Coordinates of C-alpha atoms in Angstrom, one line a residue:
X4 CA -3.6 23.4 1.3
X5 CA -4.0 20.0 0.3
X6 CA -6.3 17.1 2.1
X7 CA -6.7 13.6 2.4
X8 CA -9.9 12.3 0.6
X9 CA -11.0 10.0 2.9
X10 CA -14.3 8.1 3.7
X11 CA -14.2 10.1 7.0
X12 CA -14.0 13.2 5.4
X13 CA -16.9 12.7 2.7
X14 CA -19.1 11.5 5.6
X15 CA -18.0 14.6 7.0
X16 CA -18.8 16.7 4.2
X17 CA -22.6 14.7 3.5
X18 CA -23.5 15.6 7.0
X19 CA -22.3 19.2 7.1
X20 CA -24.6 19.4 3.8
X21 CA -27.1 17.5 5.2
X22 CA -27.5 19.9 8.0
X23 CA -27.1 23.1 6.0
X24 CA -24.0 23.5 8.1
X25 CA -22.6 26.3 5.6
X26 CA -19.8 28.2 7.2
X27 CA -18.9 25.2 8.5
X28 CA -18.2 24.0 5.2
X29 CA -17.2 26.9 3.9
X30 CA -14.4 26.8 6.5
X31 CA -13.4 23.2 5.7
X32 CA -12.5 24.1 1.7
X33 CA -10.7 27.5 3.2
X34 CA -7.6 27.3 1.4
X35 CA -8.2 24.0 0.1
X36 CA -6.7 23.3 -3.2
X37 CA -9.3 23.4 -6.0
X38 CA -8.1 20.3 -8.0
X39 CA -8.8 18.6 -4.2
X40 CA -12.3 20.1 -4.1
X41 CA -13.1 18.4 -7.5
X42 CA -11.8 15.1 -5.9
X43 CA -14.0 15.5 -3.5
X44 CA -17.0 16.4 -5.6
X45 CA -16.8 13.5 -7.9
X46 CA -16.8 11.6 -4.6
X47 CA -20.3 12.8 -3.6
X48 CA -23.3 12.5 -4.9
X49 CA -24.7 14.8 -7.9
X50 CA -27.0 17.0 -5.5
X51 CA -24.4 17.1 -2.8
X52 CA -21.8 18.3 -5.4
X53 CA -24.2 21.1 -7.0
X54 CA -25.2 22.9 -2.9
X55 CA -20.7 22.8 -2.8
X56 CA -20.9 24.3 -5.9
X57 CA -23.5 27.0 -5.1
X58 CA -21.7 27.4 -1.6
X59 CA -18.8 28.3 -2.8
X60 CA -17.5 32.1 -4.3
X61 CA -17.7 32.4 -8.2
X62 CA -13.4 32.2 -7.7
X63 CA -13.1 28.7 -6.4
X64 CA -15.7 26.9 -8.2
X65 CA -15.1 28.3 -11.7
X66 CA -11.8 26.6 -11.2
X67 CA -13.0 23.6 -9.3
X68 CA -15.3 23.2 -12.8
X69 CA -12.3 22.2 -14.5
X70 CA -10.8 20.2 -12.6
X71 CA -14.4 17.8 -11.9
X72 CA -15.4 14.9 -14.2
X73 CA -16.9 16.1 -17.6
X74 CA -20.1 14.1 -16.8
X75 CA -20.5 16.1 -13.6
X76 CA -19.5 19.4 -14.5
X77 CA -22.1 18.7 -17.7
X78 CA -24.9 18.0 -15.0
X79 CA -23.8 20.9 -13.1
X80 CA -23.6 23.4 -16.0
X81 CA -28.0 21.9 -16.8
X82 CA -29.0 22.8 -13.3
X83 CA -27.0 26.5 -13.6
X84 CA -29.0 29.7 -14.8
X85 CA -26.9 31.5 -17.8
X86 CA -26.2 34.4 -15.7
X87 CA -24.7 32.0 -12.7
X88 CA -22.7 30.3 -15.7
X89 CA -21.3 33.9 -17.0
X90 CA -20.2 34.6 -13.6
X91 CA -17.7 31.4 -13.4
X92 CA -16.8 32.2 -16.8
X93 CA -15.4 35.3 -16.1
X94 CA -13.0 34.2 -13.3
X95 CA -11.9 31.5 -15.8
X96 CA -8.6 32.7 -18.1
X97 CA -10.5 32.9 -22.1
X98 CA -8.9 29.2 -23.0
X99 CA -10.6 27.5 -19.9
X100 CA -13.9 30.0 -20.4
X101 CA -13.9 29.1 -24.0
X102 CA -13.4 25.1 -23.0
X103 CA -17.1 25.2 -21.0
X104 CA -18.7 27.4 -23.7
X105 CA -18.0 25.0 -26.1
X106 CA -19.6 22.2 -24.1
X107 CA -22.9 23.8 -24.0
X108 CA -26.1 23.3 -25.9
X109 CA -26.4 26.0 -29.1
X110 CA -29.1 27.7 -27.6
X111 CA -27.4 28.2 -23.8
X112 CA -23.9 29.5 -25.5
X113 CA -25.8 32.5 -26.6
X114 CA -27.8 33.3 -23.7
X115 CA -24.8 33.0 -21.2
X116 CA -22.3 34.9 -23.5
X117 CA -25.0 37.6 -23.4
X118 CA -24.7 37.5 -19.3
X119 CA -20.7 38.4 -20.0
X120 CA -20.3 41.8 -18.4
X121 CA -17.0 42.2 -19.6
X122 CA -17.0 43.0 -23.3
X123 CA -13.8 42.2 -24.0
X124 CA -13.3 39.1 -22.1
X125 CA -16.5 37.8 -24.0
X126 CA -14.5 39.3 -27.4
X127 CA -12.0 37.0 -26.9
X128 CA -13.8 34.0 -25.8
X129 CA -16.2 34.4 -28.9
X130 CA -12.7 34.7 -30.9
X131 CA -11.0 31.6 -29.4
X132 CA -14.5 29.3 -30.2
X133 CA -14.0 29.9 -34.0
X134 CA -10.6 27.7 -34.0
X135 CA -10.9 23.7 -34.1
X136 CA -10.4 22.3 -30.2
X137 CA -7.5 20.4 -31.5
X138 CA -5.6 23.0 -32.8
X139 CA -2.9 25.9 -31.6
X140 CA -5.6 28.3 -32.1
X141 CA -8.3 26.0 -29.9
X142 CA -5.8 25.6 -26.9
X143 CA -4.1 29.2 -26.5
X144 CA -5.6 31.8 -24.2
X145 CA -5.2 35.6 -24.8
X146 CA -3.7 36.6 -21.5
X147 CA 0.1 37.2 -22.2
X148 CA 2.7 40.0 -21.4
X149 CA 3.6 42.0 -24.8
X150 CA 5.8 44.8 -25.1
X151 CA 6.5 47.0 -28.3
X152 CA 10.4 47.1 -29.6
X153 CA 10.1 51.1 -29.5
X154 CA 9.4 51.2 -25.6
X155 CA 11.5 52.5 -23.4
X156 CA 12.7 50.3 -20.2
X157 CA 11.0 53.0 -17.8
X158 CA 7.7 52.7 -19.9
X159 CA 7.8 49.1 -20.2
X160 CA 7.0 48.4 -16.7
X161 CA 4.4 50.4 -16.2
X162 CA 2.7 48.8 -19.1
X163 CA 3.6 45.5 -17.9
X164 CA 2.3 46.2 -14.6
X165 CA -1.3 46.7 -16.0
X166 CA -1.2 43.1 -18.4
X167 CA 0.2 41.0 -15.7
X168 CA -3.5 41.7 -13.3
X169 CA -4.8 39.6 -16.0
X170 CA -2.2 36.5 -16.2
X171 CA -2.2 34.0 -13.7
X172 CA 1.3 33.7 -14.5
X173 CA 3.6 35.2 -16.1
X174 CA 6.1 32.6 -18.0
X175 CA 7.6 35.0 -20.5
X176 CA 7.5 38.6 -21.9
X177 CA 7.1 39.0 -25.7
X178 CA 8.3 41.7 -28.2
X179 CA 6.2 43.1 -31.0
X180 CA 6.5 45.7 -33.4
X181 CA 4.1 48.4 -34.0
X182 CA 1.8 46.1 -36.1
X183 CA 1.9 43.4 -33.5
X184 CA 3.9 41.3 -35.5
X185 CA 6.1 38.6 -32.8
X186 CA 9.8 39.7 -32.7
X187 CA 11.0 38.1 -29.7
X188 CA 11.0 37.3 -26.3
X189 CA 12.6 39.7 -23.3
X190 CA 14.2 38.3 -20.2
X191 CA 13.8 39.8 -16.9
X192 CA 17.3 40.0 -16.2
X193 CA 18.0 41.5 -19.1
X194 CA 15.1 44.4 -18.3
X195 CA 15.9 44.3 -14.6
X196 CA 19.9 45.7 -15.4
X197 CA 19.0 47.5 -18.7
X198 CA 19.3 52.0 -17.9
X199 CA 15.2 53.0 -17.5
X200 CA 16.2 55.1 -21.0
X201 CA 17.4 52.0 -23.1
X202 CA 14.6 50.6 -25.9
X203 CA 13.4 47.5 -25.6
X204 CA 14.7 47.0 -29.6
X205 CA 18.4 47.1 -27.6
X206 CA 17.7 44.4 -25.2
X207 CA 15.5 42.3 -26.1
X208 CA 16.2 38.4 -27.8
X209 CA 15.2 38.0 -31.6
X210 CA 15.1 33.9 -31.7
X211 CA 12.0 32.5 -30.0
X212 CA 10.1 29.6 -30.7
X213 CA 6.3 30.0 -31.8
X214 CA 3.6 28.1 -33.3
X215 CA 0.7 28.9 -35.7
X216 CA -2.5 29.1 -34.8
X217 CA -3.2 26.0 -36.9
X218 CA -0.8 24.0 -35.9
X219 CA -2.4 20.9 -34.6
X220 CA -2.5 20.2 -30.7
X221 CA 0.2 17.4 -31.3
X222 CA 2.7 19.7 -33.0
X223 CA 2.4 22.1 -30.0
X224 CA 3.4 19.1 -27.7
X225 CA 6.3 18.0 -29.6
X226 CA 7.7 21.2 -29.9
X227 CA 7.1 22.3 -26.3
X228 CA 8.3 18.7 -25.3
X229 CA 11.7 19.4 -27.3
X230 CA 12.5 22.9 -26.2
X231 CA 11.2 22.3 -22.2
X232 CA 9.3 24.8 -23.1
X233 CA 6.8 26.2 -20.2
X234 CA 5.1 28.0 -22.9
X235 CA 4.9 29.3 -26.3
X236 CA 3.5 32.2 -27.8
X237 CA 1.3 31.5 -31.0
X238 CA 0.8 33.9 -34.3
X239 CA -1.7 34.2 -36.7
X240 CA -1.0 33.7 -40.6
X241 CA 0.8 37.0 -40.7
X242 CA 2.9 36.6 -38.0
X243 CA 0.9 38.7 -35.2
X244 CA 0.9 37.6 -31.6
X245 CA -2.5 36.4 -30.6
X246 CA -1.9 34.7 -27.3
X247 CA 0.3 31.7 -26.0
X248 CA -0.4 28.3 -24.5
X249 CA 1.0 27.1 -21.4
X250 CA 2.1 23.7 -19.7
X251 CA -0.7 22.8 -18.5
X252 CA -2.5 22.6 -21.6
X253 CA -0.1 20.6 -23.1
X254 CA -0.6 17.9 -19.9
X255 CA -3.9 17.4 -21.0
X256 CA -3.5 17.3 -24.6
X257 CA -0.7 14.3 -23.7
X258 CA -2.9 12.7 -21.9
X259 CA -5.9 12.4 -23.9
X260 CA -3.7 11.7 -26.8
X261 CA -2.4 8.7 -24.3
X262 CA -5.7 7.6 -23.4
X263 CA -6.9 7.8 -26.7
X264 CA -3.4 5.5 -28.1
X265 CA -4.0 3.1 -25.4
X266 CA -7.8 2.5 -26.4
X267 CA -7.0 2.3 -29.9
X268 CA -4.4 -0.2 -28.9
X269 CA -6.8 -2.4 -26.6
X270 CA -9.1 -2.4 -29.7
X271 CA -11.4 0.5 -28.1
X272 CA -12.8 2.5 -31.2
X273 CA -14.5 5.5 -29.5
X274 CA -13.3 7.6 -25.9
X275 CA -15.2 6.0 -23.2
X276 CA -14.6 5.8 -19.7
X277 CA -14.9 3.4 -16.8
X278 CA -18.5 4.8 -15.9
X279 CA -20.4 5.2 -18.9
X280 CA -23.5 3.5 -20.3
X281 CA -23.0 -0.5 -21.3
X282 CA -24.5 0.8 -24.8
X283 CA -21.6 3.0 -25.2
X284 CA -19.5 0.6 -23.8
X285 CA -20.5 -1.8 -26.2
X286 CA -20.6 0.4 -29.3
X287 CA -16.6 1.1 -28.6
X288 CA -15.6 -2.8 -28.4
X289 CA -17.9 -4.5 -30.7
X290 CA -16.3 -3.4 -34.0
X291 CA -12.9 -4.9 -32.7
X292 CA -14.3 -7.6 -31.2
X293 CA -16.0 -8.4 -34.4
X294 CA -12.8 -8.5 -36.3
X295 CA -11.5 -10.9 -34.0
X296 CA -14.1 -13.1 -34.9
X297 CA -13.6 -12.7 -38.8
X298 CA -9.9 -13.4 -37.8
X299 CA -10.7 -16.8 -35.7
X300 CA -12.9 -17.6 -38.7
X301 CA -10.5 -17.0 -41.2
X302 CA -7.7 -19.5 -38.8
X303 CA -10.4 -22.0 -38.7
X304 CA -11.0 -22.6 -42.5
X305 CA -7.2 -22.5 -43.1
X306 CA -6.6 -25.1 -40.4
X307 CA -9.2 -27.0 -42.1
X308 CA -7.8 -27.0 -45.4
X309 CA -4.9 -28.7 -43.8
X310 CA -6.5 -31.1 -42.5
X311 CA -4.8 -34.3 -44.3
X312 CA -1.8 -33.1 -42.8
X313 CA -3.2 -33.0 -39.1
X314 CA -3.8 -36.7 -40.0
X315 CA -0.6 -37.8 -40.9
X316 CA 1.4 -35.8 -38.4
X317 CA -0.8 -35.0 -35.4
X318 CA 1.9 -33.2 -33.4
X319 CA 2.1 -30.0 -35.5
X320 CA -1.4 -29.1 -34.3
X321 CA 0.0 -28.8 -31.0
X322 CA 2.3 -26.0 -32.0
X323 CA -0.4 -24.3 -33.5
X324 CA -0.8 -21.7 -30.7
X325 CA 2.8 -21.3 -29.9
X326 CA 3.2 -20.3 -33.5
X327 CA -0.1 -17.8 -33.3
X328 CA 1.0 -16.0 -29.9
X329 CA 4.8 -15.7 -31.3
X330 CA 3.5 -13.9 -34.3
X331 CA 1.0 -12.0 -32.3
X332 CA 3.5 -10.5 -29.7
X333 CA 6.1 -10.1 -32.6
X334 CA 3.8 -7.9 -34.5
X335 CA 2.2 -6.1 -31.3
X336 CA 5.9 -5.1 -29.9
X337 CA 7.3 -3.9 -33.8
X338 CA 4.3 -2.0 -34.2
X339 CA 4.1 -0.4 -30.0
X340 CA 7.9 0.7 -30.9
X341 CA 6.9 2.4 -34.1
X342 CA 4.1 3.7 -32.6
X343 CA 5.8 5.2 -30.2
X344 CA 8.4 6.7 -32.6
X345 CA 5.7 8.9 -34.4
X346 CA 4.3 10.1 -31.5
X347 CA 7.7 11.5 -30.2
X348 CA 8.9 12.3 -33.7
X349 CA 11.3 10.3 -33.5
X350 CA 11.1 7.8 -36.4
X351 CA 13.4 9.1 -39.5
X352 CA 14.1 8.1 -42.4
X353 CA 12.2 5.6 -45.1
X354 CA 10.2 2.8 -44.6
X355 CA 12.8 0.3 -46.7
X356 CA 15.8 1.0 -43.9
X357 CA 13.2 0.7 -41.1
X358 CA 11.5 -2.7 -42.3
X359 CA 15.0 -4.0 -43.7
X360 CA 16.2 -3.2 -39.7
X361 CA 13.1 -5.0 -38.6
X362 CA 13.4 -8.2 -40.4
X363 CA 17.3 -8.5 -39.0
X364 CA 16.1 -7.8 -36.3
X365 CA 13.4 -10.6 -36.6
X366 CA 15.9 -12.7 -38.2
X367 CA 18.2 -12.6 -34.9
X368 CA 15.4 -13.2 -32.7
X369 CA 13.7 -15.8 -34.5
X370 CA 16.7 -17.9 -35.1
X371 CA 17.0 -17.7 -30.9
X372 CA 14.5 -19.0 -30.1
X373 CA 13.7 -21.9 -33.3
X374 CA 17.0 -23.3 -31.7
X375 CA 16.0 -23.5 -28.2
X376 CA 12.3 -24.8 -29.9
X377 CA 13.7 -27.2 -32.1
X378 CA 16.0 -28.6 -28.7
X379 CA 12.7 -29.3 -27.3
X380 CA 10.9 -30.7 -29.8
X381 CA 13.3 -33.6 -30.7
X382 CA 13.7 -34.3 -27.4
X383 CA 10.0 -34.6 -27.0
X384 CA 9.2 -36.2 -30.0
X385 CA 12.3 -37.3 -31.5
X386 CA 11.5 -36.6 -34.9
X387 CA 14.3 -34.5 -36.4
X388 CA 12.4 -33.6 -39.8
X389 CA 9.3 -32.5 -37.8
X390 CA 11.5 -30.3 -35.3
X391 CA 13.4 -28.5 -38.4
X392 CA 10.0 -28.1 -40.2
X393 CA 8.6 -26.4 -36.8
X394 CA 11.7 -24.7 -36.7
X395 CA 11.9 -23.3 -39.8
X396 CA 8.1 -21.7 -39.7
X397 CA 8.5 -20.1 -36.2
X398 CA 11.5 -18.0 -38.2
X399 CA 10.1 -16.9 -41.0
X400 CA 6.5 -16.0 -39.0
X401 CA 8.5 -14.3 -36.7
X402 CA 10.1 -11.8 -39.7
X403 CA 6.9 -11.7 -41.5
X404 CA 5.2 -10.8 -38.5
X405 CA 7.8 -8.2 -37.9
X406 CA 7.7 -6.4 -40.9
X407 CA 4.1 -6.2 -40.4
X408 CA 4.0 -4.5 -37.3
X409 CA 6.6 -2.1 -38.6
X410 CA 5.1 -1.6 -42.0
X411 CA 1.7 -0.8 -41.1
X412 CA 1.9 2.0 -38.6
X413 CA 4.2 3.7 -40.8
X414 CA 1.6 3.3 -43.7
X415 CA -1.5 4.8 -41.3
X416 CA 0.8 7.7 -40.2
X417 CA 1.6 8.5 -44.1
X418 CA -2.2 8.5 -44.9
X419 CA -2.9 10.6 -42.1
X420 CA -4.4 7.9 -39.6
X421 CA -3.7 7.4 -36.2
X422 CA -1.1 4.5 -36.2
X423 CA -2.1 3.7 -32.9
X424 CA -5.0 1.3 -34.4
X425 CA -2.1 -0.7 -35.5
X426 CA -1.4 -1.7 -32.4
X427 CA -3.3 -5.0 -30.7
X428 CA -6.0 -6.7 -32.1
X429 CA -5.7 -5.5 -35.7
X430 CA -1.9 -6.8 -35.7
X431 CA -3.0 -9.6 -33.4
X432 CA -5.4 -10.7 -35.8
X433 CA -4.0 -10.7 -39.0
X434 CA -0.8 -12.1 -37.7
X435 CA -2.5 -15.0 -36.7
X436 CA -3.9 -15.9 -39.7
X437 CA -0.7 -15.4 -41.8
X438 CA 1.0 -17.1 -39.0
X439 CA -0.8 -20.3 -39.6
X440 CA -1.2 -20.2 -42.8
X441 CA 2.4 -19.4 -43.6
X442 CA 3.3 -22.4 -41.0
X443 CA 1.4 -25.1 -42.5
X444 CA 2.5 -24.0 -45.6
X445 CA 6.1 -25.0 -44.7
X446 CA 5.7 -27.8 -42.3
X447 CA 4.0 -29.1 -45.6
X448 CA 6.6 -28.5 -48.2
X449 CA 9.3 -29.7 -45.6
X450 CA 7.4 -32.8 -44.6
X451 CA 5.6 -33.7 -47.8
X452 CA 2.2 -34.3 -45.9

């Protein structure tokens, strides 16, 4: 059931608390969805959050854990004894348990995996922490549905039967040999009309997609993405099924990947969020920030050494910003498409056809709109050599600018770096200064100031 977060409700909710109304409140998050308890939770305030979370059975809040803020499930995890942290873990499918293991102090990881009653669950959560985060291995859980090739039908379900009490849910059913090794995948259908004395090895489908368990996180995406895949089973480096990841993973790895593009793109160095400290605040902007400053000072002295020119024709230093913001937003969009490219796999080929695209593509646009800018400054200042001159820069800043904002994400991304610092004010900034400087370069050799 889902509910309306409303001001009425968490005044609701504060009172109920504040009046150790319990089965009252237990009542009100009956059948409540658990991403909507989280919503809720952030909602409140710390203490109120931790007496929901105490309230609550070990079922609902070890998912409701997930789904709240990292900051308050952080503060929440402090105030819990290892034993009451064990218990949420072991509702928790092994790549969720493993997710909050990992976010614990060194010395509380031991202590609580010690408070693991199931061996085997605490096996494979152990197993899961020794892969990176950001890799195959990091993301998968080891719930699945596995069958062996020599099976019978008849057997197979019964088997079945017993895996699928441990998996939330079951997206596919894969086919190993007697090593373990992946062979396949086997459709319901297929087992549901199959005689109870066929094999498996008859029935089941040899092609299905896989990753390894070092893949990186964005490789799982793309593939997934391409195959509308709901989830994929992952191997080890000899082929053996080790567990699979699931849809839902993949959301969040796309959007952290988004948030982390977008920050990158805004000139945010480090992950941060709306609600942290100002010092952390600040240590993400300031390095960006700074460059822009280098950049302005860098416009300033070559403006200055142009300064005879300013003199004897006063109206190009009006056009100065025109000429800056046309080369930023050239650069910005050239590099935001790239950008985008790499992160869908999508951008082929080599970096000569895509830059010599991109300049006649620049070209086209450029030459749009120096005509409709050298319209209006004749009319304004009816000086056809200064209008040609303007003209003729706002081209070829426009190309240059192009080919930067193409060339340099595709340079990043061969060097293994994200290409999404290309984006804003890196390409901003040095576009600016080679768009001055490249415009009083011209207006100079065209004008003869």
């Amino acid at each position: 059931m889902a509910i309306e977060i409303t001001k009425d409700l968490l005044k609701n909710v504060s009172n109920l608390i504040a009046n150790q109304k319990d089965t009252a409140l237990s009542d009100l998050f009956t059948d409540v969805h658990h991403a909507d308890i989280a919503e809720v939770l952030d909602e409140l305030s710390f203490d109120e959050a931790l007496y929901i979370i105490r309230l609550l059975d070990s079922e609902t809040t070890s998912e409701v854990l997930m789904d709240v803020d990292d900051d308050v499930r952080e503060k929440i995890l402090e105030q819990l004894s290892a034993k009451e942290i064990a218990e949420e873990i072991e509702e928790l499918d092994t790549d969720d348990a493993a997710d909050v293991i990992a976010e614990l102090p060194e010395e509380r990881k031991e202590a609580v995996m010690q408070q693991i009653e199931d061996e085997e669950h605490a096996k494979e959560i152990v197993e899961l922490l020794r892969f990176d985060e950001n890799s195959a291995g990091g993301l998968m859980a080891k719930e699945l549905v596995k069958v062996n090739e020599n099976w019978s039908v008849l057997g197979c379900v019964t088997r079945m039967r017993a895996q699928a009490t441990e998996v939330t849910r079951v997206h596919s059913i894969y086919v190993v040999d007697d090593s373990g090794k992946l062979k396949g995948r086997l459709s319901l259908k297929d087992l549901l009309m199959a005689s109870t004395k066929s094999k498996i090895a008859d029935i089941y489908i040899p092609r299905v997609d896989f990753v390894n368990v070092h893949d990186s996180a964005e490789d799982v995406a793309n593939k997934m993405r391409k195959y509308d895949l709901e989830a994929i089973p992952v191997v080890d480096e000899l082929g053996i099924l080790v567990g699979r990841i699931t849809i839902d993973d993949i959301v969040d790895v796309i959007k952290e990947e988004a948030d982390k593009d977008y920050q990158l793109a805004a000139g945010i160095t480090q992950d941060v969020e709306a609600d942290d400290t100002i010092l952390e605040l600040t240590r993400a902007r300031l390095p960006w920030l700074f460059l822009g400053l280098i950049g302005g000072i860098g416009a300033f002295l070559i403006m200055g050494g142009f300064e005879d020119s300013f003199k004897e024709n006063a109206v190009l230093f009006f056009f100065t910003p025109l000429i800056a913001a046309m080369a930023g937003n050239v650069g910005v969009q050239s590099s935001a498409i790239i950008v985008q490219g790499l992160a869908n796999d999508d951008v082929k080929g080599s970096i000569n056809k895509r830059l010599i695209k991109e300049m006649l593509l620049a070209t086209l646009n450029g030459i749009a709109l120096a005509i409709v800018l050298f319209i209006f400054i004749w009319f304004y200042n009816n000086d056809l050599q200064t209008s040609f001159a303007v003209s003729v820069s706002l081209v070829v800043v426009i190309i240059v600018a192009g080919l930067i904002g193409t060339f340099i994400p595709l340079f990043l991304d061969k060097r293994g770096i994200d290409p999404a610092i290309a984006t804003g004010p890196f390409i901003t900034t040095s576009n600016d200064i080679f768009g001055i400087l490249i415009y009083f370069t011209i207006a100079k050799l065209i004008l003869g100031v």
